[in-house]
mmCIF file of C-alpha atoms and ligand atoms in Angstrom:
data_model
loop_
_atom_site.group_PDB
_atom_site.id
_atom_site.type_symbol
_atom_site.label_atom_id
_atom_site.label_comp_id
_atom_site.label_asym_id
_atom_site.label_seq_id
_atom_site.Cartn_x
_atom_site.Cartn_y
_atom_site.Cartn_z
ATOM 1 C CA MET A 1 -200.605 -168.785 133.464
ATOM 2 C CA GLU A 2 -198.861 -171.062 135.780
ATOM 3 C CA ARG A 3 -195.744 -169.971 136.472
ATOM 4 C CA ALA A 4 -192.595 -170.567 134.599
ATOM 5 C CA ARG A 5 -189.310 -172.465 136.390
ATOM 6 C CA LEU A 6 -185.788 -170.040 135.699
ATOM 7 C CA GLY A 7 -182.634 -172.415 135.275
ATOM 8 C CA VAL A 8 -180.043 -170.117 136.065
ATOM 9 C CA ASN A 9 -177.209 -171.471 133.246
ATOM 10 C CA ILE A 10 -173.816 -170.569 135.428
ATOM 11 C CA ASP A 11 -171.067 -172.031 132.862
ATOM 12 C CA HIS A 12 -169.641 -168.557 132.098
ATOM 13 C CA VAL A 13 -168.503 -167.850 135.961
ATOM 14 C CA ALA A 14 -165.847 -170.509 135.110
ATOM 15 C CA THR A 15 -165.342 -169.321 131.476
ATOM 16 C CA ILE A 16 -163.970 -166.152 133.741
ATOM 17 C CA ARG A 17 -161.918 -168.396 136.619
ATOM 18 C CA ASN A 18 -160.900 -170.528 133.885
ATOM 19 C CA ALA A 19 -159.602 -167.290 132.218
ATOM 20 C CA ARG A 20 -156.797 -166.823 135.269
ATOM 21 C CA GLY A 21 -157.029 -170.423 136.375
ATOM 22 C CA GLY A 22 -157.072 -171.054 140.512
ATOM 23 C CA SER A 23 -160.583 -170.933 141.950
ATOM 24 C CA HIS A 24 -162.484 -167.370 141.489
ATOM 25 C CA PRO A 25 -165.496 -166.538 140.998
ATOM 26 C CA GLU A 26 -166.625 -170.422 141.615
ATOM 27 C CA PRO A 27 -169.589 -171.132 140.198
ATOM 28 C CA ALA A 28 -170.528 -172.589 143.547
ATOM 29 C CA LYS A 29 -171.007 -169.690 144.603
ATOM 30 C CA ALA A 30 -172.595 -168.303 142.119
ATOM 31 C CA ALA A 31 -175.323 -170.887 141.916
ATOM 32 C CA ALA A 32 -176.116 -169.956 145.822
ATOM 33 C CA ILE A 33 -176.892 -166.006 144.726
ATOM 34 C CA ALA A 34 -178.374 -167.585 141.820
ATOM 35 C CA GLN A 35 -180.601 -169.703 144.189
ATOM 36 C CA ALA A 36 -181.429 -166.718 147.087
ATOM 37 C CA ALA A 37 -182.364 -164.415 143.639
ATOM 38 C CA GLY A 38 -185.019 -166.636 142.968
ATOM 39 C CA ALA A 39 -184.131 -169.587 140.419
ATOM 40 C CA ASP A 40 -185.585 -172.569 140.158
ATOM 41 C CA GLY A 41 -182.748 -174.342 139.028
ATOM 42 C CA ILE A 42 -178.686 -174.614 138.402
ATOM 43 C CA THR A 43 -177.901 -175.194 135.082
ATOM 44 C CA ILE A 44 -174.243 -176.360 133.931
ATOM 45 C CA HIS A 45 -172.981 -177.754 131.087
ATOM 46 C CA LEU A 46 -169.801 -180.351 131.164
ATOM 47 C CA ARG A 47 -168.322 -179.874 128.341
ATOM 48 C CA GLU A 48 -166.144 -182.846 126.263
ATOM 49 C CA ASP A 49 -163.904 -180.027 126.313
ATOM 50 C CA ARG A 50 -164.021 -178.388 129.374
ATOM 51 C CA ARG A 51 -163.656 -175.446 128.652
ATOM 52 C CA HIS A 52 -165.698 -174.313 132.022
ATOM 53 C CA ILE A 53 -167.629 -176.347 133.992
ATOM 54 C CA ARG A 54 -164.967 -179.186 135.675
ATOM 55 C CA ASP A 55 -165.593 -182.350 136.758
ATOM 56 C CA ASN A 56 -164.984 -181.270 140.661
ATOM 57 C CA ASP A 57 -167.797 -177.988 139.967
ATOM 58 C CA LEU A 58 -170.379 -180.341 139.744
ATOM 59 C CA GLU A 59 -170.139 -181.896 143.494
ATOM 60 C CA ALA A 60 -169.322 -178.619 144.394
ATOM 61 C CA VAL A 61 -172.725 -176.963 143.271
ATOM 62 C CA ARG A 62 -174.720 -179.353 144.873
ATOM 63 C CA LYS A 63 -172.936 -179.169 148.176
ATOM 64 C CA THR A 64 -174.064 -175.763 147.965
ATOM 65 C CA VAL A 65 -177.404 -175.203 146.279
ATOM 66 C CA LYS A 66 -180.679 -177.150 146.801
ATOM 67 C CA LEU A 67 -182.280 -176.966 144.189
ATOM 68 C CA PRO A 68 -182.490 -179.126 141.463
ATOM 69 C CA ILE A 69 -179.239 -179.523 139.234
ATOM 70 C CA ASN A 70 -180.074 -180.087 135.115
ATOM 71 C CA LEU A 71 -176.656 -181.183 133.386
ATOM 72 C CA GLU A 72 -175.868 -180.706 129.490
ATOM 73 C CA MET A 73 -174.176 -183.188 128.407
ATOM 74 C CA ALA A 74 -173.122 -184.456 124.949
ATOM 75 C CA THR A 75 -173.893 -188.016 123.574
ATOM 76 C CA THR A 76 -170.484 -189.703 124.116
ATOM 77 C CA ASP A 77 -170.378 -192.903 126.905
ATOM 78 C CA GLU A 78 -167.816 -190.600 128.611
ATOM 79 C CA MET A 79 -171.004 -187.971 129.491
ATOM 80 C CA LEU A 80 -173.432 -190.668 130.067
ATOM 81 C CA SER A 81 -170.914 -192.183 132.824
ATOM 82 C CA ILE A 82 -170.751 -189.244 134.671
ATOM 83 C CA ALA A 83 -173.992 -188.514 134.562
ATOM 84 C CA LEU A 84 -175.489 -192.131 136.137
ATOM 85 C CA ALA A 85 -172.456 -191.526 138.679
ATOM 86 C CA PHE A 86 -173.342 -187.557 139.406
ATOM 87 C CA LYS A 87 -177.281 -188.321 138.309
ATOM 88 C CA PRO A 88 -178.491 -184.887 138.387
ATOM 89 C CA HIS A 89 -181.897 -184.526 138.475
ATOM 90 C CA ALA A 90 -182.032 -183.792 135.013
ATOM 91 C CA ALA A 91 -180.233 -184.147 131.762
ATOM 92 C CA CYS A 92 -180.722 -181.617 128.510
ATOM 93 C CA LEU A 93 -178.387 -183.809 125.087
ATOM 94 C CA VAL A 94 -176.862 -181.070 123.490
ATOM 95 C CA PRO A 95 -175.164 -181.103 120.208
ATOM 96 C CA GLU A 96 -171.068 -180.472 120.732
ATOM 97 C CA LYS A 97 -170.186 -180.798 117.128
ATOM 98 C CA ARG A 98 -171.081 -179.286 113.704
ATOM 99 C CA GLU A 99 -171.950 -182.470 112.178
ATOM 100 C CA GLU A 100 -175.003 -183.356 115.398
ATOM 101 C CA ARG A 101 -176.768 -180.064 115.034
ATOM 102 C CA THR A 102 -179.395 -179.021 112.659
ATOM 103 C CA THR A 103 -179.035 -175.792 110.556
ATOM 104 C CA GLU A 104 -180.194 -173.709 113.616
ATOM 105 C CA GLY A 105 -178.381 -175.421 116.319
ATOM 106 C CA GLY A 106 -180.325 -178.106 118.033
ATOM 107 C CA LEU A 107 -179.595 -181.150 117.755
ATOM 108 C CA ASP A 108 -180.767 -183.529 115.012
ATOM 109 C CA VAL A 109 -182.675 -185.726 116.443
ATOM 110 C CA ALA A 110 -184.366 -186.644 113.378
ATOM 111 C CA ARG A 111 -181.071 -187.890 111.793
ATOM 112 C CA LEU A 112 -179.610 -189.147 114.632
ATOM 113 C CA HIS A 113 -182.324 -191.152 116.568
ATOM 114 C CA ASP A 114 -180.395 -194.165 116.353
ATOM 115 C CA GLN A 115 -177.378 -192.820 117.975
ATOM 116 C CA VAL A 116 -179.368 -190.606 120.456
ATOM 117 C CA GLU A 117 -182.106 -192.871 121.457
ATOM 118 C CA PRO A 118 -179.983 -195.592 124.010
ATOM 119 C CA TYR A 119 -178.922 -192.192 126.028
ATOM 120 C CA VAL A 120 -182.583 -191.410 126.068
ATOM 121 C CA LYS A 121 -183.156 -194.966 127.542
ATOM 122 C CA LYS A 122 -180.248 -195.096 129.894
ATOM 123 C CA LEU A 123 -180.680 -192.053 131.429
ATOM 124 C CA ARG A 124 -184.354 -192.502 131.968
ATOM 125 C CA ASP A 125 -183.723 -196.119 133.554
ATOM 126 C CA ALA A 126 -181.663 -194.565 135.901
ATOM 127 C CA LYS A 127 -184.859 -192.177 136.863
ATOM 128 C CA ILE A 128 -182.844 -188.831 135.301
ATOM 129 C CA ARG A 129 -185.019 -186.727 133.511
ATOM 130 C CA VAL A 130 -184.353 -186.223 130.223
ATOM 131 C CA SER A 131 -184.358 -183.755 127.805
ATOM 132 C CA LEU A 132 -183.385 -182.979 123.597
ATOM 133 C CA PHE A 133 -182.278 -179.456 122.867
ATOM 134 C CA ILE A 134 -183.266 -179.458 119.294
ATOM 135 C CA GLU A 135 -184.606 -176.933 116.637
ATOM 136 C CA PRO A 136 -188.123 -175.230 117.708
ATOM 137 C CA SER A 137 -189.227 -178.284 114.461
ATOM 138 C CA LYS A 138 -192.417 -179.975 114.751
ATOM 139 C CA VAL A 139 -190.315 -183.086 112.733
ATOM 140 C CA GLN A 140 -188.053 -182.770 115.342
ATOM 141 C CA VAL A 141 -190.495 -182.906 118.642
ATOM 142 C CA ALA A 142 -192.061 -186.291 116.785
ATOM 143 C CA VAL A 143 -189.490 -187.500 116.479
ATOM 144 C CA ALA A 144 -187.903 -186.596 120.480
ATOM 145 C CA GLU A 145 -191.868 -187.914 121.210
ATOM 146 C CA ALA A 146 -190.497 -191.750 119.222
ATOM 147 C CA ILE A 147 -186.953 -192.401 121.304
ATOM 148 C CA GLY A 148 -189.042 -191.920 124.327
ATOM 149 C CA ALA A 149 -188.206 -188.027 125.240
ATOM 150 C CA PRO A 150 -190.284 -186.677 128.226
ATOM 151 C CA VAL A 151 -188.760 -183.317 128.083
ATOM 152 C CA VAL A 152 -187.844 -181.086 124.794
ATOM 153 C CA GLU A 153 -186.077 -177.520 125.144
ATOM 154 C CA LEU A 154 -186.345 -175.502 121.878
ATOM 155 C CA HIS A 155 -183.602 -173.326 120.821
ATOM 156 C CA THR A 156 -184.289 -170.122 120.844
ATOM 157 C CA GLY A 157 -180.769 -168.772 119.250
ATOM 158 C CA LYS A 158 -182.505 -168.254 116.061
ATOM 159 C CA TYR A 159 -185.612 -165.586 117.217
ATOM 160 C CA VAL A 160 -182.908 -164.118 119.523
ATOM 161 C CA GLU A 161 -180.742 -163.368 116.212
ATOM 162 C CA LEU A 162 -183.824 -162.146 114.281
ATOM 163 C CA VAL A 163 -184.865 -159.554 117.109
ATOM 164 C CA PHE A 164 -181.728 -158.635 117.181
ATOM 165 C CA ALA A 165 -180.884 -157.882 113.305
ATOM 166 C CA GLY A 166 -184.136 -156.120 113.519
ATOM 167 C CA ASP A 167 -185.829 -159.085 111.217
ATOM 168 C CA LYS A 168 -189.350 -158.265 111.913
ATOM 169 C CA SER A 169 -190.827 -160.665 110.097
ATOM 170 C CA GLY A 170 -188.203 -163.355 110.305
ATOM 171 C CA ALA A 171 -188.549 -163.333 114.247
ATOM 172 C CA ALA A 172 -192.268 -163.434 114.197
ATOM 173 C CA GLU A 173 -192.258 -166.470 111.792
ATOM 174 C CA GLU A 174 -189.356 -167.859 114.542
ATOM 175 C CA LEU A 175 -191.306 -167.218 117.650
ATOM 176 C CA LYS A 176 -194.370 -168.554 115.362
ATOM 177 C CA ARG A 177 -192.264 -172.139 114.760
ATOM 178 C CA LEU A 178 -191.022 -172.050 118.699
ATOM 179 C CA ARG A 179 -194.908 -171.857 120.072
ATOM 180 C CA GLU A 180 -196.406 -174.624 117.008
ATOM 181 C CA ALA A 181 -193.527 -176.468 118.018
ATOM 182 C CA ALA A 182 -194.393 -176.559 121.898
ATOM 183 C CA GLU A 183 -198.051 -176.419 120.890
ATOM 184 C CA HIS A 184 -197.103 -180.155 119.034
ATOM 185 C CA GLY A 185 -194.937 -181.692 122.138
ATOM 186 C CA ALA A 186 -197.739 -180.484 124.821
ATOM 187 C CA ALA A 187 -200.179 -181.771 122.670
ATOM 188 C CA ARG A 188 -198.580 -185.327 123.045
ATOM 189 C CA GLY A 189 -197.220 -185.242 126.591
ATOM 190 C CA ILE A 190 -194.209 -184.038 125.997
ATOM 191 C CA GLU A 191 -193.118 -180.995 128.301
ATOM 192 C CA ILE A 192 -191.170 -177.909 126.911
ATOM 193 C CA HIS A 193 -188.449 -175.981 127.518
ATOM 194 C CA ALA A 194 -186.796 -173.025 126.195
ATOM 195 C CA GLY A 195 -184.834 -171.328 125.846
ATOM 196 C CA HIS A 196 -180.472 -170.627 124.458
ATOM 197 C CA GLY A 197 -179.358 -166.140 124.234
ATOM 198 C CA LEU A 198 -182.923 -165.117 125.682
ATOM 199 C CA THR A 199 -182.682 -161.203 127.263
ATOM 200 C CA TYR A 200 -184.763 -158.709 129.253
ATOM 201 C CA ASP A 201 -185.684 -157.767 126.033
ATOM 202 C CA THR A 202 -186.593 -160.881 124.021
ATOM 203 C CA VAL A 203 -187.958 -163.694 127.178
ATOM 204 C CA ARG A 204 -190.988 -162.570 127.052
ATOM 205 C CA PRO A 205 -192.357 -163.271 124.079
ATOM 206 C CA VAL A 206 -191.449 -167.192 124.535
ATOM 207 C CA ALA A 207 -192.072 -166.512 128.255
ATOM 208 C CA ALA A 208 -195.728 -165.848 127.446
ATOM 209 C CA ILE A 209 -195.904 -168.686 125.084
ATOM 210 C CA ALA A 210 -198.638 -170.703 127.523
ATOM 211 C CA GLN A 211 -196.719 -174.845 127.127
ATOM 212 C CA VAL A 212 -193.319 -173.477 128.513
ATOM 213 C CA LYS A 213 -192.517 -174.773 131.742
ATOM 214 C CA GLU A 214 -188.786 -173.617 131.893
ATOM 215 C CA LEU A 215 -185.871 -171.516 130.964
ATOM 216 C CA ASN A 216 -182.734 -171.843 130.869
ATOM 217 C CA ILE A 217 -180.692 -168.869 130.262
ATOM 218 C CA GLY A 218 -177.082 -167.959 130.998
ATOM 219 C CA HIS A 219 -174.644 -165.518 128.939
ATOM 220 C CA PHE A 220 -176.927 -162.279 129.319
ATOM 221 C CA ILE A 221 -177.757 -163.188 132.600
ATOM 222 C CA MET A 222 -173.987 -163.078 133.702
ATOM 223 C CA GLY A 223 -173.087 -160.253 131.379
ATOM 224 C CA GLU A 224 -175.686 -157.945 133.561
ATOM 225 C CA ALA A 225 -173.848 -159.671 136.377
ATOM 226 C CA LEU A 226 -171.041 -157.503 135.590
ATOM 227 C CA PHE A 227 -172.663 -154.230 135.680
ATOM 228 C CA VAL A 228 -175.178 -154.556 138.974
ATOM 229 C CA GLY A 229 -174.874 -157.674 140.339
ATOM 230 C CA LEU A 230 -175.915 -161.647 139.917
ATOM 231 C CA GLU A 231 -179.092 -160.723 142.679
ATOM 232 C CA ALA A 232 -180.351 -158.198 140.735
ATOM 233 C CA ALA A 233 -179.749 -160.541 137.378
ATOM 234 C CA VAL A 234 -181.556 -162.864 138.425
ATOM 235 C CA LYS A 235 -184.083 -161.180 140.200
ATOM 236 C CA ARG A 236 -185.118 -159.110 136.784
ATOM 237 C CA MET A 237 -185.056 -161.797 134.110
ATOM 238 C CA ARG A 238 -187.716 -163.777 137.386
ATOM 239 C CA GLN A 239 -189.641 -160.265 136.843
ATOM 240 C CA GLU A 240 -189.829 -160.203 133.356
ATOM 241 C CA ILE A 241 -191.082 -163.851 133.071
ATOM 242 C CA ASP A 242 -193.510 -163.854 135.565
ATOM 243 C CA ALA A 243 -194.987 -160.344 133.772
ATOM 244 C CA ALA A 244 -195.568 -162.420 130.506
ATOM 245 C CA ARG A 245 -196.850 -165.046 131.653
ATOM 246 C CA GLY A 246 -199.413 -162.661 133.536
ATOM 247 C CA ALA A 247 -199.626 -160.268 130.487
ATOM 248 C CA ALA A 248 -200.264 -163.574 128.685
HETATM 249 N N1 PXP B 301 -180.174 -174.546 126.682
HETATM 250 C C1 PXP B 301 -179.214 -174.774 126.859
HETATM 251 C C2 PXP B 301 -179.817 -176.338 125.794
HETATM 252 C C3 PXP B 301 -177.762 -174.197 126.627
HETATM 253 O O1 PXP B 301 -176.804 -175.764 125.941
HETATM 254 C C4 PXP B 301 -177.561 -173.142 126.906
HETATM 255 C C5 PXP B 301 -175.747 -172.848 126.552
HETATM 256 O O2 PXP B 301 -175.407 -173.272 127.202
HETATM 257 C C6 PXP B 301 -178.716 -172.687 126.700
HETATM 258 C C7 PXP B 301 -179.809 -172.640 127.242
HETATM 259 C C8 PXP B 301 -178.806 -171.291 127.653
HETATM 260 O O3 PXP B 301 -177.912 -170.233 126.871
HETATM 261 P P1 PXP B 301 -177.713 -168.548 126.988
HETATM 262 O O4 PXP B 301 -176.021 -169.204 127.955
HETATM 263 O O5 PXP B 301 -177.438 -168.180 126.056
HETATM 264 O O6 PXP B 301 -178.336 -168.138 127.807
#
């Protein structure tokens, strides 16, 4: 099976930095280490409240790494103008407010399509690859297609929660939803990504879904990095993904 890309989300390096102010630890340095360790992309979420990544991190990361940058952003005019000026390789539209989410947490494009569609168009017109972070449902995938999204990122958070709650049948059911949504989207020419909450113990079944081309993983890798270092944590996650692709 074709190798899946690993996008490393470095937001929580900024969370630690911001806990004390100042500039240490630097997200850009984490991006460089992730690149050296085999990451295929760097993901950063510039939130409206700037709780982790800040505006000047964007250029700092770009200056430091060659990897494509995936900017996660809310559908606001402020974020759109930042994205159009920064021109990342990719932009992933995510919910930031409770009322923008489905029960499981993805951007509810089935309800918000009129609001989301202009953002998809403007980002695409600027040659930025747009993805929509949605729950793994065929309805959400169909609406994403209808509003012109070339990529969707399927929310894996619920699957991970069910695994850790010990709910085997629930996790199997959610994995089935992920698989079906991936098949449904790929059959319509949509590129499929997945992410949120993934760990060494939960990444393999998701990475084994042939249609998943990219996984975006942050919090767990950064947590592990505290114990084993960032390079080792990224390498181990890479190995888990590669093993799943080889084994599937
Ligand atoms: N994908 C998207 C769209 C996200 O918003 C996040 C979290 O910022 C992730 C992936 C990564 O999730 P985690 O940090 O739990 O690995």
